[in-house]
Amino acid sequence: MNPLESFCVATSIAPGNVEIQTKAINSWLREGFHVVSINSGQEIEALSPIYPQVRFVESTRDARDKFAKPYIYFDDFLDFFKSSGYRRFGLINSDIVLAPLDDEGRNLIWKCTGHALLFGSRLNVESLDEPHDGTIFHMGYDFFFFDEHYLDLFPRSNFCIGLPWWDYWAVVVPILKGMPTHRMISQIALHQIHEVKWDPDVWHSLGDEFGQFMKPYLEFTDIYTLNTSTVACIEEKSSVQIARRFRTDAKVAVVLDRKDTTGDTPAIESLRRQTMPGVHILNANSPSLASELREYDYIYFMEEGDVIPPYFLEYMCSEIWDKAYVQCCFRILGAWGMDYTFRLRVDRNSPPNEKNFVRKSIVFSKEALLRNPNVIDDWTGEEGRFLGTALIERPFEEYVLQRVGSRSGAKLYLYGTGKHSKILLDLFKPHGIKVEGLFSPDADLHNTEFEGCPVYHDRYMTELDFDQVLISSYTFEKTIYDRISRVIPDYKILRLYFL
């Protein structure tokens, strides 16, 4: 029997975006869920002919008087569930397409919703036809599964499905009320990227309401640190769940490059906490390492000081499938509210230190090693699998210094004259990293200064002598890269985020 057939899953289908929402709804029905959409009467009249496979329920009220559109209150979903006759439930954003679930995934949803909440984030993809090249959006949550014990936990509020902060509300209240809360990190929720048009006034007003509730429980200085602090709290207080697929008899070799071979280190402690059995630590400096590796099914490389989460090897080995390797994302955290997730890329011509750094996010298969003994040093010609989940976390300062510090002595320029560049300059000074100047696309800034450094219009890039230019932007890194890669060779461009 399919346990998901006992679930009632609710959403609020939005006008427009028919193709994506149809794919989403059909993916839920495929798994056996009973699907309901709660909408205003006017919307139901327009939507019901388009989605005949959905049961529509008319809400007795909506939030158009507060937020100009007929959003449905979170409380009204709970009220519907209470009177629905079901005992297991789900809330899913209407444009989330569920990846096909196996028995492990279905049983996990059932197991983690008895007197408990199971939730997770979306995998943002450019196209639903290429679901394995996206990135998990760690700063929000898009699916929630629970039973009837969840329904009476919440005080009344103004949070609405489709507006900011409701997803945090849906998770943090059960945590504070003591309900077991599970965060699924397996990539089951696909979301095709689209432009987001949230009203900043709505974001602030609902954020203020959320902040008032959270004041007794959480330290934050403004709405931005409230955002990141809430995510940190949720991740700390919830257990991680994975749909496991690895062989139970698999052996994992962790090749550890360490100076102290006797005492405990953060790396050793993190390996002891691994939830996957069969983990063996090998010395990176062993003269017989090459032959030793042939005895293991999966291979991972660490350096002294590296730390991986307890579920790292279990999740990576579950997702490698039949590929030569599997690679996860990096997640970079900054004290001022920065939380960036991205995939680091290398090519055949990347320097060894760059490849060694990226290798921290990769687990190799035994088959790849037997086929190509050099794969652990250059995997760029092999077929791998990419996970959008960020399993390797680094503080921003440590990450940047590792990426840039290896280029000591290089004549370095930054591209950009915004807050990001000021952060980098402040970081570099005490570490002796000299920035010769900054480039800008703004001709009016040519021959000015930024934080004591000369600024040049970027049309002079081909005339100035430099070894590398670091793109100093997260949001516009790809745009800047596309602009300057037309005029300077790729090896002179240093990217931090590879978006």
Coordinates of C-alpha atoms in Angstrom, one line a residue:
M1 CA 0.0 0.0 0.0
N2 CA 1.2 3.5 -0.8
P3 CA 1.2 5.4 2.5
L4 CA 0.9 8.8 0.7
E5 CA -2.6 8.0 -0.4
S6 CA -3.8 8.9 3.1
F7 CA -2.5 12.5 2.8
C8 CA -4.5 15.5 1.8
V9 CA -2.1 18.1 0.3
A10 CA -3.3 21.7 0.0
T11 CA -2.1 24.6 -2.0
S12 CA -3.4 27.9 -3.4
I13 CA -3.1 27.7 -7.2
A14 CA -2.3 31.2 -8.7
P15 CA -3.8 32.6 -11.9
G16 CA -1.4 32.2 -14.8
N17 CA 1.7 30.0 -15.0
V18 CA -0.5 27.2 -16.1
E19 CA 2.2 24.9 -17.6
I20 CA 4.4 24.8 -14.5
Q21 CA 1.5 24.5 -12.0
T22 CA -0.1 21.7 -14.1
K23 CA 3.2 19.8 -13.9
A24 CA 3.4 20.5 -10.2
I25 CA -0.2 19.3 -9.4
N26 CA 0.2 16.2 -11.6
S27 CA 3.5 15.3 -9.9
W28 CA 1.6 15.3 -6.5
L29 CA -1.2 13.2 -7.9
R30 CA 1.3 10.8 -9.3
E31 CA 2.5 10.1 -5.8
G32 CA -1.0 9.3 -4.5
F33 CA -1.7 12.6 -2.7
H34 CA -5.3 13.9 -2.6
V35 CA -4.9 17.5 -3.8
V36 CA -7.0 20.5 -2.7
S37 CA -6.6 24.2 -3.7
I38 CA -8.1 26.9 -1.5
N39 CA -8.9 30.1 -3.4
S40 CA -11.4 32.9 -3.5
G41 CA -14.7 32.3 -5.3
Q42 CA -13.7 34.5 -8.2
E43 CA -10.4 32.7 -8.7
I44 CA -12.1 29.3 -8.5
E45 CA -14.5 30.3 -11.3
A46 CA -11.5 31.0 -13.5
L47 CA -9.2 28.2 -12.4
S48 CA -11.5 25.1 -12.0
P49 CA -11.9 24.5 -15.8
I50 CA -8.1 24.7 -16.2
Y51 CA -7.4 22.2 -13.4
P52 CA -10.2 19.6 -13.5
Q53 CA -8.0 17.1 -11.5
V54 CA -8.0 19.4 -8.4
R55 CA -10.7 19.8 -5.8
F56 CA -11.2 23.5 -5.2
V57 CA -12.4 24.8 -1.8
E58 CA -13.7 28.4 -1.5
S59 CA -12.2 30.4 1.4
T60 CA -14.7 32.4 3.5
R61 CA -12.2 35.3 3.5
D62 CA -8.9 36.4 1.9
A63 CA -6.2 39.0 2.4
R64 CA -6.9 41.4 -0.4
D65 CA -7.9 44.2 2.0
K66 CA -4.4 44.0 3.6
F67 CA -2.2 42.9 0.7
A68 CA -4.2 43.9 -2.5
K69 CA -4.6 40.3 -3.7
P70 CA -6.8 37.4 -2.5
Y71 CA -4.0 35.5 -0.7
I72 CA -5.3 32.8 1.6
Y73 CA -4.3 33.0 5.3
F74 CA -2.2 30.2 6.7
D75 CA -4.8 29.9 9.5
D76 CA -7.5 29.1 7.0
F77 CA -5.5 26.1 5.7
L78 CA -5.3 24.8 9.2
D79 CA -9.0 25.3 9.7
F80 CA -9.8 23.4 6.5
F81 CA -7.6 20.5 7.5
K82 CA -9.3 20.2 10.9
S83 CA -12.7 19.7 9.2
S84 CA -11.4 17.6 6.2
G85 CA -11.7 14.1 7.7
Y86 CA -8.0 13.4 6.9
R87 CA -5.3 12.8 9.5
R88 CA -2.2 13.4 7.5
F89 CA -1.6 16.6 5.6
G90 CA 0.7 18.5 3.3
L91 CA 1.2 22.1 2.3
I92 CA 3.2 22.7 -0.9
N93 CA 3.7 25.9 -3.0
S94 CA 1.8 25.6 -6.2
D95 CA 4.8 25.7 -8.5
I96 CA 6.8 23.0 -6.8
V97 CA 7.2 19.8 -9.0
L98 CA 7.9 16.7 -6.9
A99 CA 10.6 14.4 -8.3
P100 CA 9.5 10.8 -8.5
L101 CA 9.7 9.1 -5.1
D102 CA 10.8 5.5 -4.5
D103 CA 9.6 3.4 -1.6
E104 CA 12.3 4.8 0.6
G105 CA 11.1 8.3 0.0
R106 CA 7.4 7.5 0.5
N107 CA 8.1 5.6 3.7
L108 CA 10.3 8.4 5.0
I109 CA 7.4 11.0 4.6
W110 CA 5.1 8.6 6.5
K111 CA 7.6 7.9 9.2
C112 CA 8.5 11.5 9.8
T113 CA 4.9 12.9 10.1
G114 CA 3.6 10.9 13.0
H115 CA 3.3 13.5 15.8
A116 CA 6.0 15.4 13.8
L117 CA 6.7 17.8 10.9
L118 CA 8.8 17.0 7.8
F119 CA 9.7 20.0 5.6
G120 CA 12.2 21.0 3.0
S121 CA 13.5 23.5 0.5
R122 CA 13.2 23.8 -3.2
L123 CA 15.8 23.0 -5.8
N124 CA 16.0 26.0 -8.1
V125 CA 16.5 24.9 -11.7
E126 CA 16.7 26.8 -15.0
S127 CA 14.6 24.1 -16.6
L128 CA 12.5 21.2 -15.2
D129 CA 14.0 19.1 -18.0
E130 CA 17.4 19.4 -16.4
P131 CA 16.7 18.8 -12.7
H132 CA 20.2 17.8 -11.7
D133 CA 21.9 21.2 -12.4
G134 CA 20.1 23.4 -9.8
T135 CA 20.8 24.8 -6.4
I136 CA 18.9 24.3 -3.2
F137 CA 17.4 27.6 -1.8
H138 CA 18.4 27.2 1.8
M139 CA 16.7 30.5 2.9
G140 CA 13.1 29.3 2.4
Y141 CA 10.9 26.2 2.6
D142 CA 8.4 24.9 0.1
F143 CA 6.9 21.6 1.3
F144 CA 5.5 20.6 4.7
F145 CA 4.0 17.3 5.8
F146 CA 2.4 16.6 9.2
D147 CA -0.5 15.0 11.0
E148 CA -3.4 16.4 13.1
H149 CA -1.2 17.2 16.1
Y150 CA 0.3 20.0 14.1
L151 CA -2.9 21.9 13.6
D152 CA -3.5 23.3 17.1
L153 CA 0.0 24.6 17.7
F154 CA -0.4 28.1 16.1
P155 CA -1.6 31.4 17.4
R156 CA -3.7 33.4 14.9
S157 CA -1.6 35.5 12.5
N158 CA -1.6 37.5 9.3
F159 CA 0.7 35.1 7.4
C160 CA -0.5 34.0 4.0
I161 CA 0.5 31.3 1.5
G162 CA 2.4 33.1 -1.2
L163 CA 3.7 35.9 0.9
P164 CA 7.0 36.2 2.8
W165 CA 7.7 34.7 6.2
W166 CA 4.8 32.1 6.3
D167 CA 7.3 29.3 5.6
Y168 CA 9.4 30.2 8.6
W169 CA 6.2 30.5 10.7
A170 CA 5.1 27.0 9.6
V171 CA 8.4 25.5 10.9
V172 CA 9.5 27.6 13.9
V173 CA 6.2 27.5 15.9
P174 CA 6.3 23.6 16.0
I175 CA 9.9 23.8 17.0
L176 CA 9.2 26.2 19.9
K177 CA 6.2 24.1 20.9
G178 CA 8.4 21.0 21.2
M179 CA 7.2 19.0 18.2
P180 CA 9.8 16.8 16.6
T181 CA 10.8 18.5 13.3
H182 CA 12.6 16.9 10.4
R183 CA 14.3 18.7 7.5
M184 CA 14.6 16.6 4.3
I185 CA 17.6 17.5 2.3
S186 CA 17.1 15.0 -0.6
Q187 CA 16.3 16.9 -3.8
I188 CA 12.6 16.1 -4.1
A189 CA 11.1 19.6 -4.8
L190 CA 11.9 21.1 -8.1
H191 CA 11.3 24.8 -8.9
Q192 CA 11.8 26.5 -12.2
I193 CA 13.5 29.9 -11.5
H194 CA 11.3 32.9 -12.3
E195 CA 11.3 36.6 -11.4
V196 CA 10.2 37.3 -7.8
K197 CA 8.1 40.4 -7.3
W198 CA 7.5 40.8 -3.6
D199 CA 6.4 44.1 -2.2
P200 CA 9.2 45.3 0.2
D201 CA 6.6 46.9 2.4
V202 CA 4.8 43.6 2.8
W203 CA 8.1 41.9 3.5
H204 CA 8.8 44.4 6.3
S205 CA 5.3 44.4 7.8
L206 CA 5.1 40.6 8.0
G207 CA 8.7 40.5 9.1
D208 CA 7.8 42.9 11.9
E209 CA 5.0 40.6 13.0
F210 CA 7.3 37.6 12.9
G211 CA 10.0 39.4 14.8
Q212 CA 7.6 40.4 17.6
F213 CA 6.8 36.7 18.0
M214 CA 10.4 35.7 17.9
K215 CA 11.8 38.3 20.3
P216 CA 11.7 36.1 23.4
Y217 CA 13.4 33.2 21.6
L218 CA 16.0 34.7 19.2
E219 CA 18.7 37.4 19.2
F220 CA 18.6 39.7 16.1
T221 CA 19.4 43.3 15.4
D222 CA 17.2 44.0 12.4
I223 CA 14.9 42.3 9.9
Y224 CA 17.9 41.0 7.9
T225 CA 19.6 39.3 10.8
L226 CA 16.1 38.0 11.9
N227 CA 16.0 36.3 8.5
T228 CA 19.4 34.5 8.8
S229 CA 19.1 33.9 12.5
T230 CA 15.7 32.1 12.0
V231 CA 17.2 29.8 9.3
A232 CA 20.1 29.0 11.6
C233 CA 17.7 28.3 14.5
I234 CA 15.6 26.0 12.3
E235 CA 18.6 24.1 11.0
E236 CA 20.0 23.7 14.5
K237 CA 16.7 22.5 16.0
S238 CA 15.6 20.1 13.2
S239 CA 17.0 16.7 12.4
V240 CA 18.2 16.0 8.9
Q241 CA 16.5 13.3 6.8
I242 CA 17.8 11.6 3.7
A243 CA 16.2 9.1 1.3
R244 CA 19.0 6.5 1.6
R245 CA 20.2 4.5 -1.5
F246 CA 23.8 3.5 -0.7
R247 CA 24.9 -0.1 -0.5
T248 CA 24.8 -1.2 3.2
D249 CA 28.1 -3.1 2.7
A250 CA 29.9 -0.2 1.1
K251 CA 33.3 0.9 2.3
V252 CA 34.4 4.5 2.3
A253 CA 38.0 5.7 2.3
V254 CA 38.6 9.2 3.7
V255 CA 42.0 10.3 2.7
L256 CA 43.1 12.8 5.4
D257 CA 46.1 15.1 5.0
R258 CA 47.2 15.8 8.6
K259 CA 50.3 16.8 10.4
D260 CA 49.3 15.4 13.8
T261 CA 48.7 11.7 13.4
T262 CA 48.0 11.0 17.1
G263 CA 45.6 13.6 18.6
D264 CA 42.0 14.4 17.8
T265 CA 41.3 17.2 15.3
P266 CA 38.1 18.8 14.1
A267 CA 38.3 16.6 11.0
I268 CA 38.7 13.4 13.0
E269 CA 35.8 14.3 15.3
S270 CA 33.5 15.1 12.3
L271 CA 34.4 11.7 10.8
R272 CA 33.5 9.9 14.0
R273 CA 30.1 11.5 13.8
Q274 CA 29.3 10.2 10.3
T275 CA 26.0 8.4 10.1
M276 CA 27.2 6.1 7.3
P277 CA 28.9 2.9 8.5
G278 CA 32.1 1.5 6.9
V279 CA 34.2 4.8 7.0
H280 CA 37.9 4.3 7.1
I281 CA 40.6 7.0 7.5
L282 CA 43.7 6.7 5.3
N283 CA 46.9 8.8 5.6
A284 CA 47.3 11.0 2.6
N285 CA 51.1 10.7 2.9
S286 CA 51.1 6.9 2.9
P287 CA 53.4 5.5 0.1
S288 CA 50.9 2.7 -0.5
L289 CA 47.9 5.0 -0.8
A290 CA 47.2 4.3 -4.5
S291 CA 46.9 0.5 -3.9
E292 CA 45.0 1.0 -0.6
L293 CA 42.3 3.0 -2.4
R294 CA 41.4 0.1 -4.7
E295 CA 39.9 -1.7 -1.7
Y296 CA 37.2 0.9 -1.1
D297 CA 33.9 1.7 -2.9
Y298 CA 33.9 5.5 -2.4
I299 CA 36.8 7.9 -1.8
Y300 CA 36.8 11.3 -0.2
F301 CA 39.7 13.8 0.5
M302 CA 40.0 16.0 3.6
E303 CA 42.6 18.3 5.0
E304 CA 43.4 19.1 8.6
G305 CA 40.9 21.6 9.8
D306 CA 38.1 20.5 7.4
V307 CA 34.7 19.7 9.0
I308 CA 31.8 17.9 7.4
P309 CA 28.3 17.4 8.7
P310 CA 27.4 14.0 10.2
Y311 CA 25.2 13.1 7.2
F312 CA 27.7 14.1 4.5
L313 CA 29.1 10.7 3.4
E314 CA 25.7 9.0 3.8
Y315 CA 24.0 11.6 1.5
M316 CA 26.8 11.8 -1.0
C317 CA 27.2 8.0 -1.4
S318 CA 23.4 7.7 -1.7
E319 CA 23.4 10.1 -4.6
I320 CA 26.5 9.1 -6.6
W321 CA 24.5 6.4 -8.5
D322 CA 26.6 5.0 -11.4
K323 CA 28.6 8.2 -12.0
A324 CA 32.4 8.7 -11.6
Y325 CA 31.8 11.2 -8.8
V326 CA 29.2 13.3 -7.1
Q327 CA 29.8 17.0 -6.2
C328 CA 27.8 19.1 -3.7
C329 CA 27.5 22.9 -3.3
F330 CA 29.5 25.2 -1.0
R331 CA 27.6 27.5 1.4
I332 CA 29.3 30.7 2.5
L333 CA 28.1 32.5 5.6
G334 CA 28.9 36.0 6.7
A335 CA 28.4 37.8 10.0
W336 CA 26.4 40.6 8.3
G337 CA 23.6 38.2 7.1
M338 CA 25.3 36.7 4.0
D339 CA 24.2 33.2 3.1
Y340 CA 25.3 32.2 -0.4
T341 CA 25.0 28.7 -2.0
F342 CA 26.9 27.8 -5.2
R343 CA 28.8 25.2 -7.1
L344 CA 32.5 25.6 -7.6
R345 CA 33.8 24.7 -11.1
V346 CA 37.2 23.8 -12.5
D347 CA 38.4 22.8 -15.9
R348 CA 41.4 20.8 -17.2
N349 CA 43.6 23.9 -17.1
S350 CA 42.7 25.0 -13.5
P351 CA 45.8 25.1 -11.2
P352 CA 46.3 22.1 -8.8
N353 CA 45.5 24.2 -5.6
E354 CA 42.2 25.2 -7.2
K355 CA 41.3 21.6 -7.9
N356 CA 42.4 20.5 -4.4
F357 CA 40.0 23.1 -2.9
V358 CA 37.1 22.1 -5.1
R359 CA 37.8 18.4 -4.4
K360 CA 36.5 19.0 -0.8
S361 CA 33.0 18.9 -2.3
I362 CA 33.5 15.6 -4.2
V363 CA 33.2 11.9 -3.5
F364 CA 34.7 9.5 -6.1
S365 CA 33.6 6.0 -7.0
K366 CA 35.9 3.0 -7.0
E367 CA 35.0 2.3 -10.6
A368 CA 36.3 5.7 -11.7
L369 CA 39.6 5.2 -9.9
L370 CA 40.0 1.7 -11.5
R371 CA 39.3 3.1 -14.9
N372 CA 41.4 6.2 -14.5
P373 CA 44.0 6.3 -11.6
N374 CA 44.5 10.0 -12.1
V375 CA 40.8 10.9 -11.7
I376 CA 41.4 12.1 -8.1
D377 CA 43.6 14.8 -9.5
D378 CA 41.7 15.7 -12.6
W379 CA 38.1 14.6 -12.9
T380 CA 37.0 17.1 -15.5
G381 CA 36.9 14.5 -18.3
E382 CA 34.6 12.2 -16.3
E383 CA 30.8 12.1 -16.0
G384 CA 29.8 13.2 -12.6
R385 CA 26.6 14.0 -10.8
F386 CA 25.9 17.4 -9.2
L387 CA 23.9 18.0 -6.0
G388 CA 22.4 21.4 -5.4
T389 CA 22.5 20.8 -1.6
A390 CA 25.2 22.8 0.2
L391 CA 27.0 20.3 2.4
I392 CA 30.3 22.2 2.8
E393 CA 30.0 25.4 4.8
R394 CA 32.7 28.0 5.3
P395 CA 32.8 31.5 6.9
F396 CA 33.0 34.1 4.2
E397 CA 36.4 35.3 5.4
E398 CA 38.0 31.9 5.5
Y399 CA 36.6 31.0 2.1
V400 CA 37.8 34.2 0.4
L401 CA 41.3 34.0 2.0
Q402 CA 41.7 30.4 0.8
R403 CA 40.7 31.3 -2.7
V404 CA 42.7 34.5 -3.0
G405 CA 45.5 33.9 -0.5
S406 CA 47.0 31.2 -2.7
R407 CA 47.7 33.9 -5.3
S408 CA 50.1 35.9 -3.0
G409 CA 52.4 38.1 -5.0
A410 CA 49.9 38.4 -8.0
K411 CA 49.0 41.8 -9.2
L412 CA 45.3 41.9 -8.2
Y413 CA 42.5 44.2 -9.2
L414 CA 38.8 44.1 -8.1
Y415 CA 35.9 44.7 -10.4
G416 CA 33.2 46.6 -8.7
T417 CA 32.9 49.6 -6.3
G418 CA 30.1 48.6 -4.0
K419 CA 29.7 47.2 -0.5
H420 CA 31.2 43.8 -1.5
S421 CA 34.5 45.5 -2.6
K422 CA 34.7 47.4 0.7
I423 CA 34.2 44.1 2.6
L424 CA 37.0 42.5 0.6
L425 CA 39.4 45.4 1.0
D426 CA 38.8 45.4 4.8
L427 CA 39.4 41.7 4.8
F428 CA 42.6 41.8 2.7
K429 CA 44.5 44.6 4.5
P430 CA 45.4 42.7 7.8
H431 CA 46.4 39.7 5.7
G432 CA 48.8 41.6 3.5
I433 CA 46.8 41.1 0.2
K434 CA 47.4 44.2 -1.9
V435 CA 44.8 45.4 -4.4
E436 CA 46.3 47.5 -7.1
G437 CA 43.0 49.1 -8.2
L438 CA 39.4 48.6 -9.1
F439 CA 37.5 48.5 -12.4
S440 CA 34.0 49.9 -12.9
P441 CA 31.6 50.0 -15.8
D442 CA 30.8 53.6 -14.8
A443 CA 32.9 56.1 -16.9
D444 CA 32.2 58.8 -14.4
L445 CA 34.2 56.9 -11.7
H446 CA 37.4 56.8 -13.9
N447 CA 40.4 58.3 -12.2
T448 CA 38.6 58.5 -8.8
E449 CA 39.4 56.6 -5.6
F450 CA 37.5 53.9 -3.6
E451 CA 38.7 53.3 -0.1
G452 CA 42.1 54.7 -1.1
C453 CA 42.4 52.5 -4.3
P454 CA 42.4 54.0 -7.8
V455 CA 39.3 53.3 -9.9
Y456 CA 39.5 52.8 -13.7
H457 CA 36.8 52.5 -16.3
D458 CA 36.7 48.9 -17.5
R459 CA 37.6 49.9 -21.1
Y460 CA 41.2 50.3 -19.9
M461 CA 41.4 46.7 -18.8
T462 CA 43.3 45.7 -21.9
E463 CA 45.9 48.5 -21.3
L464 CA 46.7 48.0 -17.6
D465 CA 49.1 45.4 -16.4
F466 CA 47.6 42.9 -13.9
D467 CA 47.7 39.2 -13.2
Q468 CA 44.1 38.7 -12.1
V469 CA 40.8 40.6 -11.6
L470 CA 38.5 39.4 -8.9
I471 CA 34.8 40.0 -9.7
S472 CA 33.6 41.6 -6.5
S473 CA 29.8 40.9 -6.6
Y474 CA 27.5 38.0 -5.8
T475 CA 24.3 39.2 -7.5
F476 CA 26.0 40.4 -10.7
E477 CA 28.9 38.1 -11.0
K478 CA 27.6 36.3 -14.1
T479 CA 26.8 39.6 -15.8
I480 CA 30.2 41.0 -15.1
Y481 CA 31.9 37.8 -16.2
D482 CA 30.1 37.9 -19.5
R483 CA 31.1 41.5 -20.0
I484 CA 34.8 41.2 -19.2
S485 CA 35.5 37.7 -20.6
R486 CA 35.1 39.2 -24.1
V487 CA 38.2 41.4 -23.6
I488 CA 40.5 39.5 -21.3
P489 CA 41.5 35.8 -21.1
D490 CA 39.6 33.6 -18.8
Y491 CA 42.7 32.7 -16.7
K492 CA 42.9 36.3 -15.6
I493 CA 39.4 36.3 -14.1
L494 CA 38.8 35.2 -10.6
R495 CA 35.2 34.3 -9.6
L496 CA 34.1 33.5 -6.1
Y497 CA 30.7 32.1 -6.7
F498 CA 30.4 30.7 -10.2
L499 CA 26.7 31.5 -10.5

